[in-house]
C-alpha atoms as an extended CHARMM CRD file, in Angstrom:
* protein
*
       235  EXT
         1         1  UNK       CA             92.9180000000      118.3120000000       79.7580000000  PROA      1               0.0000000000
         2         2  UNK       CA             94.3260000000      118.4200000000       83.2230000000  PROA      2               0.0000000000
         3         3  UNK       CA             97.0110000000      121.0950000000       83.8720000000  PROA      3               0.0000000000
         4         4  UNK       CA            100.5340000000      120.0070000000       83.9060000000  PROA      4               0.0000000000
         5         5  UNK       CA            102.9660000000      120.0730000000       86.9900000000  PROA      5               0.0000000000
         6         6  UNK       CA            104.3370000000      123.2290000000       86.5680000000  PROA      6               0.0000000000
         7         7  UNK       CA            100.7370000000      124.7900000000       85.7870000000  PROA      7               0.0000000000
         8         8  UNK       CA             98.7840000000      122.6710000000       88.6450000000  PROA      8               0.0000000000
         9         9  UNK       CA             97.1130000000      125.0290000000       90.9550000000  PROA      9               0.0000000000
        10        10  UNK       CA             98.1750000000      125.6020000000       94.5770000000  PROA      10              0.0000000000
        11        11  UNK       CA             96.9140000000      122.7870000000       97.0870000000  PROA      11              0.0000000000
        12        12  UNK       CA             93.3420000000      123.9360000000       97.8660000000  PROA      12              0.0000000000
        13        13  UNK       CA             91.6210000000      125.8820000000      101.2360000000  PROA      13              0.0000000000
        14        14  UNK       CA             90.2800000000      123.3460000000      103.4810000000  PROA      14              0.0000000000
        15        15  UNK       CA             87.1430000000      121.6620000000      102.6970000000  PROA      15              0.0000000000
        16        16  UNK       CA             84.5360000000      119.5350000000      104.1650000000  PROA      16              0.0000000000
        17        17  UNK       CA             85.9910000000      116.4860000000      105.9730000000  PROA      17              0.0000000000
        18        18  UNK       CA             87.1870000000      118.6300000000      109.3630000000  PROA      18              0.0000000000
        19        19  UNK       CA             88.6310000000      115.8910000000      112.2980000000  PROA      19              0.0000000000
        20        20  UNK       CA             87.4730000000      115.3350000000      115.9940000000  PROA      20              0.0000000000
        21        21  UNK       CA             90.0510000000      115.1250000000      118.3990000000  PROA      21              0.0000000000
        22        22  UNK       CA             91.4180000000      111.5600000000      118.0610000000  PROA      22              0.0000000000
        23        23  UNK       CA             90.3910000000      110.4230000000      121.3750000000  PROA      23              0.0000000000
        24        24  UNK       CA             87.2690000000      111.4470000000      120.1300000000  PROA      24              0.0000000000
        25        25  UNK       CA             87.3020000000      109.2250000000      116.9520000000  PROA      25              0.0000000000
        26        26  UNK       CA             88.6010000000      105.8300000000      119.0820000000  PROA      26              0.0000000000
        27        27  UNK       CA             85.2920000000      106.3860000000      121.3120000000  PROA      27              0.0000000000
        28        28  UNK       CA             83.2480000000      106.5150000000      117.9040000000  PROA      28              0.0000000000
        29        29  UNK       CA             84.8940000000      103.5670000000      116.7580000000  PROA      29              0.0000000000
        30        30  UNK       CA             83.9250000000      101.5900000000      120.1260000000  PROA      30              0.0000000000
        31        31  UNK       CA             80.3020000000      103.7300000000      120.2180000000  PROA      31              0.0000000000
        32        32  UNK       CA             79.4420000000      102.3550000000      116.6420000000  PROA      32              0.0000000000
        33        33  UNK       CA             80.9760000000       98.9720000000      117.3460000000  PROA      33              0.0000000000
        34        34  UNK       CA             83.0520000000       99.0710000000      114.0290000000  PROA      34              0.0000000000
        35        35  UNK       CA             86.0010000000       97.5050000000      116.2000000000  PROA      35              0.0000000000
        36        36  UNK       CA             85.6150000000       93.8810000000      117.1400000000  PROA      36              0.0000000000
        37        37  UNK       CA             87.1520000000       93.2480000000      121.1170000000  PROA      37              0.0000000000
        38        38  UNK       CA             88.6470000000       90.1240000000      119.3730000000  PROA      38              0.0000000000
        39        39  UNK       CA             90.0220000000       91.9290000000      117.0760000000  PROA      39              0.0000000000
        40        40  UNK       CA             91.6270000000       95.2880000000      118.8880000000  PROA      40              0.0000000000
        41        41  UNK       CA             90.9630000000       95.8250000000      123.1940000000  PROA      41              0.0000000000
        42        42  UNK       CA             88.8170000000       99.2760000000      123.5950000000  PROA      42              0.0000000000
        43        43  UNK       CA             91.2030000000       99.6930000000      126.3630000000  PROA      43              0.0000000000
        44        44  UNK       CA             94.1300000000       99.1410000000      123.8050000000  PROA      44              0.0000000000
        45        45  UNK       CA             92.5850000000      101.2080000000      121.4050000000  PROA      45              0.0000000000
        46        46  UNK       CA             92.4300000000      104.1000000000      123.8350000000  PROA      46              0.0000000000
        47        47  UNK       CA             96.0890000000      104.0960000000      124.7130000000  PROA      47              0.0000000000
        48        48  UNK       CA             96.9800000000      104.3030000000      120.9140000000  PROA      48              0.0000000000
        49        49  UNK       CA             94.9190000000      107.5270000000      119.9870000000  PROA      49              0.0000000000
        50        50  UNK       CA             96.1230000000      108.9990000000      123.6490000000  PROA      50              0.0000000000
        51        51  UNK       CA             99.7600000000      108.4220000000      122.6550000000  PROA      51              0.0000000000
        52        52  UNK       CA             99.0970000000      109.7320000000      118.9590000000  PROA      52              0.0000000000
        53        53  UNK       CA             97.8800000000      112.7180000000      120.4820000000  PROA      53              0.0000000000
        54        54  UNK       CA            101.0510000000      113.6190000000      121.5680000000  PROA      54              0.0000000000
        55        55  UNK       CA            103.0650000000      113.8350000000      118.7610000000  PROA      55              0.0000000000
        56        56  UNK       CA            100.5890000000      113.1700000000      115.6510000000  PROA      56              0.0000000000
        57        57  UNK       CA             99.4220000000      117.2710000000      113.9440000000  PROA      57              0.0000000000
        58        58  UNK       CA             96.2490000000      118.5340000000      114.8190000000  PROA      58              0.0000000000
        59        59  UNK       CA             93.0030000000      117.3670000000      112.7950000000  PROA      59              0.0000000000
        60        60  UNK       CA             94.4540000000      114.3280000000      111.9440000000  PROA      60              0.0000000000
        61        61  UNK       CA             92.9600000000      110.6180000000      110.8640000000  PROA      61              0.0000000000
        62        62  UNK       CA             92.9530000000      107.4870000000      113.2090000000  PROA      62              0.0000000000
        63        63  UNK       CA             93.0350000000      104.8270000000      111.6190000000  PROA      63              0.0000000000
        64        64  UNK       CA             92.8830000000      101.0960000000      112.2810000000  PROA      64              0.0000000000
        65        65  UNK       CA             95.3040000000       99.1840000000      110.2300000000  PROA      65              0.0000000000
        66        66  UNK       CA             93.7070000000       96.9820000000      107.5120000000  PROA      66              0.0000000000
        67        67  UNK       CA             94.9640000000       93.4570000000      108.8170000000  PROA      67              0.0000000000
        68        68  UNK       CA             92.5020000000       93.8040000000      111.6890000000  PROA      68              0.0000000000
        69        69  UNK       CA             90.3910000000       96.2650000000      110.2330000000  PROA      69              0.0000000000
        70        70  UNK       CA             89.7790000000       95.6030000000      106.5430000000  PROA      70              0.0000000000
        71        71  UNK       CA             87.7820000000       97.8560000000      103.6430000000  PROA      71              0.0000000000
        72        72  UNK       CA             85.2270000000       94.8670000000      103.2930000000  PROA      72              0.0000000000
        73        73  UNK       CA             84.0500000000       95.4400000000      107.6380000000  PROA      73              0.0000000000
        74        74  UNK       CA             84.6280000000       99.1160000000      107.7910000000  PROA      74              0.0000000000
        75        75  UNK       CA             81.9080000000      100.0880000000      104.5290000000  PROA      75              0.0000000000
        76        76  UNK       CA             79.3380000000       98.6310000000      106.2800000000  PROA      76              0.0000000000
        77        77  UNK       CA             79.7420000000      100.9410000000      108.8900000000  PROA      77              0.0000000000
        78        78  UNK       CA             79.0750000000      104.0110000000      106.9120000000  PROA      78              0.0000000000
        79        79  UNK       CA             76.3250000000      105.8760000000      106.6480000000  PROA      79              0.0000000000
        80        80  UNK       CA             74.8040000000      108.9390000000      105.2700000000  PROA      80              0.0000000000
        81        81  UNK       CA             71.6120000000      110.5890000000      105.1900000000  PROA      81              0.0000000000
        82        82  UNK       CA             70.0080000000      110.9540000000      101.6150000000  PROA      82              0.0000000000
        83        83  UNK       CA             66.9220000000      113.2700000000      100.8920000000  PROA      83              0.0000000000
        84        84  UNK       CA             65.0600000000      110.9290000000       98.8810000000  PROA      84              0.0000000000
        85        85  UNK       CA             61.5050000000      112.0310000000       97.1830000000  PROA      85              0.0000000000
        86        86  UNK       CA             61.7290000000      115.3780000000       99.9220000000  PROA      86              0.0000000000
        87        87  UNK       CA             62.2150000000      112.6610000000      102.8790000000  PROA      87              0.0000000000
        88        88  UNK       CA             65.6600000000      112.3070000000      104.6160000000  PROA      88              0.0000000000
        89        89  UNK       CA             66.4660000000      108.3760000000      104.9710000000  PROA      89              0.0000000000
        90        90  UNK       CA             69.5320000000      106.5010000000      106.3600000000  PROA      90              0.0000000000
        91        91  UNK       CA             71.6350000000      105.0080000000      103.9270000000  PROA      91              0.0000000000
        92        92  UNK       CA             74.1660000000      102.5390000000      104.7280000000  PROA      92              0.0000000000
        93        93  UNK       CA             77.5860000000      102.0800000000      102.8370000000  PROA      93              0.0000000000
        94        94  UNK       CA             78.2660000000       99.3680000000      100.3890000000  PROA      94              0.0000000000
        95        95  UNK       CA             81.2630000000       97.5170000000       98.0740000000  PROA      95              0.0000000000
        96        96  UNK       CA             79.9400000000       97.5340000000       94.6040000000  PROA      96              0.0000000000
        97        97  UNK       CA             79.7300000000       94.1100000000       93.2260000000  PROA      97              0.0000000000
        98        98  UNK       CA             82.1010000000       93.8340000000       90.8150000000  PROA      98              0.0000000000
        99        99  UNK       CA             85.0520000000       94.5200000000       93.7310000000  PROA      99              0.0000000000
       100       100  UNK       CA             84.2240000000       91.1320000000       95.6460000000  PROA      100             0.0000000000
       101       101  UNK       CA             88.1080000000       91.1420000000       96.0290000000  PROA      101             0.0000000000
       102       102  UNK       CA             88.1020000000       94.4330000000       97.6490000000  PROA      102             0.0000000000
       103       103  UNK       CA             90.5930000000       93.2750000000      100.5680000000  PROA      103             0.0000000000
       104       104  UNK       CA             93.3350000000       92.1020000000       98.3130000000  PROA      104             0.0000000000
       105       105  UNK       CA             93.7940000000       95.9560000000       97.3920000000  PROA      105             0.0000000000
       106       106  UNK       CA             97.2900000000       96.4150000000       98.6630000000  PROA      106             0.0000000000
       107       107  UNK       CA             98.9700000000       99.9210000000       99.4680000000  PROA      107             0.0000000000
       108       108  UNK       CA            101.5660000000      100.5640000000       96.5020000000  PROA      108             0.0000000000
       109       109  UNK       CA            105.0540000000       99.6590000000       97.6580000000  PROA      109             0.0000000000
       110       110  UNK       CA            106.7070000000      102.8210000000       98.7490000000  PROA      110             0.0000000000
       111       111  UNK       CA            103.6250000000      104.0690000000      100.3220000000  PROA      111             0.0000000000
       112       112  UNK       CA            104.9550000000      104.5630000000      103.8810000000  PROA      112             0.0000000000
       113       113  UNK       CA            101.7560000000      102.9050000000      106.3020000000  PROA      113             0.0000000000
       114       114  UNK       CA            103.1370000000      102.4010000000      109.5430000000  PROA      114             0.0000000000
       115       115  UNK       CA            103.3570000000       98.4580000000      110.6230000000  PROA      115             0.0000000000
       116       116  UNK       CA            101.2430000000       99.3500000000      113.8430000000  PROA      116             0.0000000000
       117       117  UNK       CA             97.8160000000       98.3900000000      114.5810000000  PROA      117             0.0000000000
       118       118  UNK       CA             96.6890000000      101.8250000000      114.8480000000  PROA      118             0.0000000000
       119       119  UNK       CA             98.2260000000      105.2610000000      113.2190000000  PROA      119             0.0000000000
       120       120  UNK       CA             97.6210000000      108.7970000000      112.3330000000  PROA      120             0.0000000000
       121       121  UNK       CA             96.9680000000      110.2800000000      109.2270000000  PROA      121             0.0000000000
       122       122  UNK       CA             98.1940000000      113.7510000000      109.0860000000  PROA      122             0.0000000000
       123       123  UNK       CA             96.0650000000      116.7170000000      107.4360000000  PROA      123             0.0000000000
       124       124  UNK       CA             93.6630000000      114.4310000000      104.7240000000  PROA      124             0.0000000000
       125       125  UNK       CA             92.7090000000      116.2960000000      102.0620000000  PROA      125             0.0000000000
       126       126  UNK       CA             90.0480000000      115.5160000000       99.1380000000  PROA      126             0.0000000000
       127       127  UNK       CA             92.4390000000      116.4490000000       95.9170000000  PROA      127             0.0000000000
       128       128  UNK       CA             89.3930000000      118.7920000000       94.9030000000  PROA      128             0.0000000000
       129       129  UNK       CA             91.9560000000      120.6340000000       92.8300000000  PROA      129             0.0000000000
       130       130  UNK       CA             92.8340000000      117.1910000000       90.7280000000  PROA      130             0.0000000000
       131       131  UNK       CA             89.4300000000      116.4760000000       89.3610000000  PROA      131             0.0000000000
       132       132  UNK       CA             89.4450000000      115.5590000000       85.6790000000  PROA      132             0.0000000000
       133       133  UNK       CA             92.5660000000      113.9030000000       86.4140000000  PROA      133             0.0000000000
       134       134  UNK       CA             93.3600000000      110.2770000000       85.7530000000  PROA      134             0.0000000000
       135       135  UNK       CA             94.8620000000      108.0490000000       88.2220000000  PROA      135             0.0000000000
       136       136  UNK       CA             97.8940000000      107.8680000000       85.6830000000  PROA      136             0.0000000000
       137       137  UNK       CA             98.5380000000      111.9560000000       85.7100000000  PROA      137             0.0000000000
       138       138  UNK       CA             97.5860000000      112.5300000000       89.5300000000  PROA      138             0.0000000000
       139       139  UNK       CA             99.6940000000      109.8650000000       91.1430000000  PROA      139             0.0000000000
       140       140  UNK       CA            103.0260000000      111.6680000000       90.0690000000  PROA      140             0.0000000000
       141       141  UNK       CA            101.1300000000      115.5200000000       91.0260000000  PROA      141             0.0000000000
       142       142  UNK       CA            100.7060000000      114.2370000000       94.2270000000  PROA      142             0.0000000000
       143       143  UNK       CA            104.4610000000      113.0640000000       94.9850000000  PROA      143             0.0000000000
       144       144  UNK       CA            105.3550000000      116.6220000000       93.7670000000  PROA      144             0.0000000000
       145       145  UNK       CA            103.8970000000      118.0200000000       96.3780000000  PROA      145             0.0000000000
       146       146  UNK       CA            105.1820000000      116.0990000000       98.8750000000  PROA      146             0.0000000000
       147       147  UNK       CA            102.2910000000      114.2490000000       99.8490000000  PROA      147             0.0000000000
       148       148  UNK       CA            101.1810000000      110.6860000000       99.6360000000  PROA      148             0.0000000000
       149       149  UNK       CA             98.2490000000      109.1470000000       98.3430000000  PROA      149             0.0000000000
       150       150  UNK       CA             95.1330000000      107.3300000000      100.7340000000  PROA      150             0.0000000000
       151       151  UNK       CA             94.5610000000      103.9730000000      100.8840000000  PROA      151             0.0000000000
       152       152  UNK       CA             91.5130000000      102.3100000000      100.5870000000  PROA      152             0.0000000000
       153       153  UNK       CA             91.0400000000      101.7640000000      104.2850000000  PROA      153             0.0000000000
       154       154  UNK       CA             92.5190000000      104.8210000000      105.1540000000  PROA      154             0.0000000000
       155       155  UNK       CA             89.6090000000      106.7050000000      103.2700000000  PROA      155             0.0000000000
       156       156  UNK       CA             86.9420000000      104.7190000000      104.6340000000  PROA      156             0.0000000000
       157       157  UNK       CA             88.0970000000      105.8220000000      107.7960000000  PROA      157             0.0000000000
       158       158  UNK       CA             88.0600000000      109.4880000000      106.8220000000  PROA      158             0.0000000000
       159       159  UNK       CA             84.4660000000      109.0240000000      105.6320000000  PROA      159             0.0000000000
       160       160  UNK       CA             83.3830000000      107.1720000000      108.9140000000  PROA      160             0.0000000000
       161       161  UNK       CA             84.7760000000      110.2560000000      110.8830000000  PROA      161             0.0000000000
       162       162  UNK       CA             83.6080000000      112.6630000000      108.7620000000  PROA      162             0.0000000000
       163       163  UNK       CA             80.7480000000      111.7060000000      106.6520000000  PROA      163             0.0000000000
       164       164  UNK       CA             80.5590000000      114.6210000000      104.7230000000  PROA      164             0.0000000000
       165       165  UNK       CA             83.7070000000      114.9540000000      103.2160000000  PROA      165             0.0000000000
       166       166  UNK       CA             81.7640000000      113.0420000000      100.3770000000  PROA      166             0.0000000000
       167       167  UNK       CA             79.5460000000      116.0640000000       98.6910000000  PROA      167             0.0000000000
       168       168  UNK       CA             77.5660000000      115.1180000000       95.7580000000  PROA      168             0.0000000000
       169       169  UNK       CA             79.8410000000      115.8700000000       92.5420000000  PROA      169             0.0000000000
       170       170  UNK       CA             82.4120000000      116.4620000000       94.6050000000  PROA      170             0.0000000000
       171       171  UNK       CA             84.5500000000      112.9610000000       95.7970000000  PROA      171             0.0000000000
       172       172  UNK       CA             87.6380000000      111.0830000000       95.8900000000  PROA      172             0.0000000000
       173       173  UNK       CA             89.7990000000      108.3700000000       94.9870000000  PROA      173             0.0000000000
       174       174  UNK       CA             91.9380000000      106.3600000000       97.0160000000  PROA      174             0.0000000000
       175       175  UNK       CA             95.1950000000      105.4610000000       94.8090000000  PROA      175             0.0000000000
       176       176  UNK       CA             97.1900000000      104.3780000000       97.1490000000  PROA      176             0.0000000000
       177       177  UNK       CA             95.5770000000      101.0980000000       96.8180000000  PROA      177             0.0000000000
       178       178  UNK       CA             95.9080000000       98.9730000000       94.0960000000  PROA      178             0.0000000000
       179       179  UNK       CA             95.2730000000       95.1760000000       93.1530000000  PROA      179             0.0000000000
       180       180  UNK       CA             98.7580000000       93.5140000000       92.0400000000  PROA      180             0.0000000000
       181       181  UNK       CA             97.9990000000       90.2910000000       89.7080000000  PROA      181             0.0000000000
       182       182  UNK       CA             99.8440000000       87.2070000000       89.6760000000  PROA      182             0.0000000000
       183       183  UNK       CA            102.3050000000       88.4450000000       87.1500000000  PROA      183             0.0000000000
       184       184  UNK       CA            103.2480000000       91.3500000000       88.9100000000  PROA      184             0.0000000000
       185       185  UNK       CA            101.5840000000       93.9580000000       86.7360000000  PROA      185             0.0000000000
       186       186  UNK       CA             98.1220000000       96.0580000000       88.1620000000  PROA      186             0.0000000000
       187       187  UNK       CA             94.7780000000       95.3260000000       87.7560000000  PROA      187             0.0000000000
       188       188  UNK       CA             93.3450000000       98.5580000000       86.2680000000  PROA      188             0.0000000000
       189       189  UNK       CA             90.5790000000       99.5700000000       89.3080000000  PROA      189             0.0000000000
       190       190  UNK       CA             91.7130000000      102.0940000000       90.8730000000  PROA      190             0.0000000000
       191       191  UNK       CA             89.2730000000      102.4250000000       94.3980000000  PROA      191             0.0000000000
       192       192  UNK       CA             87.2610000000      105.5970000000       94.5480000000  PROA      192             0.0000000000
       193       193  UNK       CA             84.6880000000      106.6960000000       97.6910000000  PROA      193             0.0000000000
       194       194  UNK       CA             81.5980000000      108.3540000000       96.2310000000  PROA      194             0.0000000000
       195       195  UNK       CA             78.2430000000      108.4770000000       96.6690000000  PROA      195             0.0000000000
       196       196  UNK       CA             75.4970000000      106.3790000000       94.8270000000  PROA      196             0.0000000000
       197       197  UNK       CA             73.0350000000      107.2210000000       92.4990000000  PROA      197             0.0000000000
       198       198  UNK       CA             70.4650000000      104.1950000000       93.1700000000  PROA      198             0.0000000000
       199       199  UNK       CA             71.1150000000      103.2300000000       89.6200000000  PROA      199             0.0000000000
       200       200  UNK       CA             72.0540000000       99.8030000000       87.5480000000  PROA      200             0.0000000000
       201       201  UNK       CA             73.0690000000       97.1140000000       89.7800000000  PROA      201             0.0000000000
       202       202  UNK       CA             73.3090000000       99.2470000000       92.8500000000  PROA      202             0.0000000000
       203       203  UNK       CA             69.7030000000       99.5210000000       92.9280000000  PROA      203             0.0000000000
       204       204  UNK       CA             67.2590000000      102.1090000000       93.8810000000  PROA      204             0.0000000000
       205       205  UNK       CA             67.2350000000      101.6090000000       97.5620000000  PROA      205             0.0000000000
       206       206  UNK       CA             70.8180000000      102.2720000000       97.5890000000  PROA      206             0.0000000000
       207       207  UNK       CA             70.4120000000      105.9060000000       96.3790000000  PROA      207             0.0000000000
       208       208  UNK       CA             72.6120000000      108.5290000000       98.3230000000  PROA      208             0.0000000000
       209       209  UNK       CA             74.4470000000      105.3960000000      100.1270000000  PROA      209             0.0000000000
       210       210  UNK       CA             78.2800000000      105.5880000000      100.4830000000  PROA      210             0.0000000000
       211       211  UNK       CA             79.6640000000      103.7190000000       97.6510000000  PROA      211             0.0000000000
       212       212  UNK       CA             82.8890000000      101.7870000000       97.7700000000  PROA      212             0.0000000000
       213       213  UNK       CA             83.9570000000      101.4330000000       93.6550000000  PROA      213             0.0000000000
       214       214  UNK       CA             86.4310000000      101.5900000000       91.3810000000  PROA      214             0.0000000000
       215       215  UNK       CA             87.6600000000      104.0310000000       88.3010000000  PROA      215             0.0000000000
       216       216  UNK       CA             89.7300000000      103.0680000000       85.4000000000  PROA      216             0.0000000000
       217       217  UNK       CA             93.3150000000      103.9150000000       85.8390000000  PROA      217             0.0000000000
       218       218  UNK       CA             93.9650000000      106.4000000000       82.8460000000  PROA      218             0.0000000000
       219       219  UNK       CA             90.2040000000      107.7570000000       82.9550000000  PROA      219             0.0000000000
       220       220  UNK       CA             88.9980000000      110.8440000000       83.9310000000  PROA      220             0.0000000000
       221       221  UNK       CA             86.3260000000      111.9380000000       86.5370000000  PROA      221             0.0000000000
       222       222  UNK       CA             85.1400000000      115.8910000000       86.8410000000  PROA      222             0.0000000000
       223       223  UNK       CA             83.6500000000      114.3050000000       90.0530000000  PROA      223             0.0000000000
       224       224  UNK       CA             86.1370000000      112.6460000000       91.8800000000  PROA      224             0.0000000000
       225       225  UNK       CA             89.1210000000      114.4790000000       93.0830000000  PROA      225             0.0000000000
       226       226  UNK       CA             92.6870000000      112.2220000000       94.3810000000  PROA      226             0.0000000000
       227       227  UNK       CA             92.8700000000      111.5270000000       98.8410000000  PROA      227             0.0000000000
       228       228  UNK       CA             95.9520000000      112.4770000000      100.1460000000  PROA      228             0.0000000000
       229       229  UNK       CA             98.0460000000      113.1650000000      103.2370000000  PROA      229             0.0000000000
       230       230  UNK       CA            100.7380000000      114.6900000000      104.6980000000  PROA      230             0.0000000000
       231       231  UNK       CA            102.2670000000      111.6700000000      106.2490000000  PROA      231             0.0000000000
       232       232  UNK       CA            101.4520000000      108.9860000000      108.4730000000  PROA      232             0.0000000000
       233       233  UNK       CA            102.4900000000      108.9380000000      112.6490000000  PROA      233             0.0000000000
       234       234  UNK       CA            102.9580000000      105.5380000000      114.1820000000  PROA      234             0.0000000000
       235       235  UNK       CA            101.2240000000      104.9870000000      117.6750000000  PROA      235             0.0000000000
């Protein structure tokens, strides 16, 4: 069983995941070509992570906002190398295929995502210290601390900058994303980062790929830990 508020350990050290400069992460975004020119200028794109720098903490996230930039375009721009049978090979990121409807996962209402085009997200950290918690127990853990929960997008992002913030038994989820139905209530995937084991319908040649997925809401994962941030800086 996970430990309750008052017994929760203190937030964790630092761990894998560290932040270039964000200049440095809008020229990555335009190196890799993960931003579309009909979709965001480079030029425009520049002037948001130069302004950010400014007044948005140090080793923080840029981050493109879904509407132009949405889960579904920005996995297939991960990638990861993966010792496979002693040889290292390239693996590129994919959606599982049970989340075809990966872009209707909303951030939860209170979740305070700038309305900008481009933002910062202060001081990301994996939730390494919430593993073996459920979606259910970590959401309120996390708003205890002061700290909100990643999107979806948000931790795609993080991965693309940092691509080895995922470890192997040692990932995250993104709660601050969820599917609303029809009738208001959730759908219970919760999105989760982590990395593939080439197994079932992933398939063999996906092995060590990033892995966009989802976790049941009140299940528990001694794998994946719970995304969060500090707070979010508008450009």
């Amino acid at each position: 069983m996970p430990t309750t508020s008052a017994e929760a350990t203190p937030a964790p050290a630092p761990v894998a995941g560290t932040l270039p400069t964000l200049r440095e992460q809008a020229e990555r975004l335009l190196d890799r070509g993960v931003v579309p020119a009909d979709t965001l200028a480079a030029d425009a794109l520049r002037a948001a992570a130069a302004r950010l720098a400014t007044n948005a903490p140090e080793g923080a996230l840029l981050v493109v906002h879904p509407r132009l930039l949405p889960p579904s375009a920005l996995t297939a721009h991960l990638t990861r190398t993966a010792t496979v049978r002693r040889q290292d090979v390239e693996r590129t990121g994919f959606v599982v295929v049970d989340m075809s409807d990966v872009d209707e996962f909303a951030p939860v209402p209170g979740l305070d995502v700038p309305d900008a085009d481009v933002y910062a997200v202060a001081a990301p950290e994996r939730g390494d210290h919430l593993t073996n918690w459920s979606p259910e127990e970590a959401v309120p853990e996390i708003a205890g601390r002061g700290r909100s929960p990643l999107t979806l997008a948000e931790g795609i992002h993080w991965v693309l900058q940092a691509p080895d913030v995922l470890e192997r038994n040692l990932c995250f989820m993104t709660v601050g994303s969820r599917l609303r139905r029809p009738n208001g209530t959730y759908d219970a995937r919760t999105p989760a980062i982590w990395i593939s084991n080439g197994t079932g319908r992933d398939g063999a040649a996906r092995r060590g790929a990033p892995k966009v997925g989802w976790c049941w809401w009140r299940n528990r994962h001694t794998w994946l830990g719970f995304a969060s941030t500090a707070g979010r800086v508008a450009a």
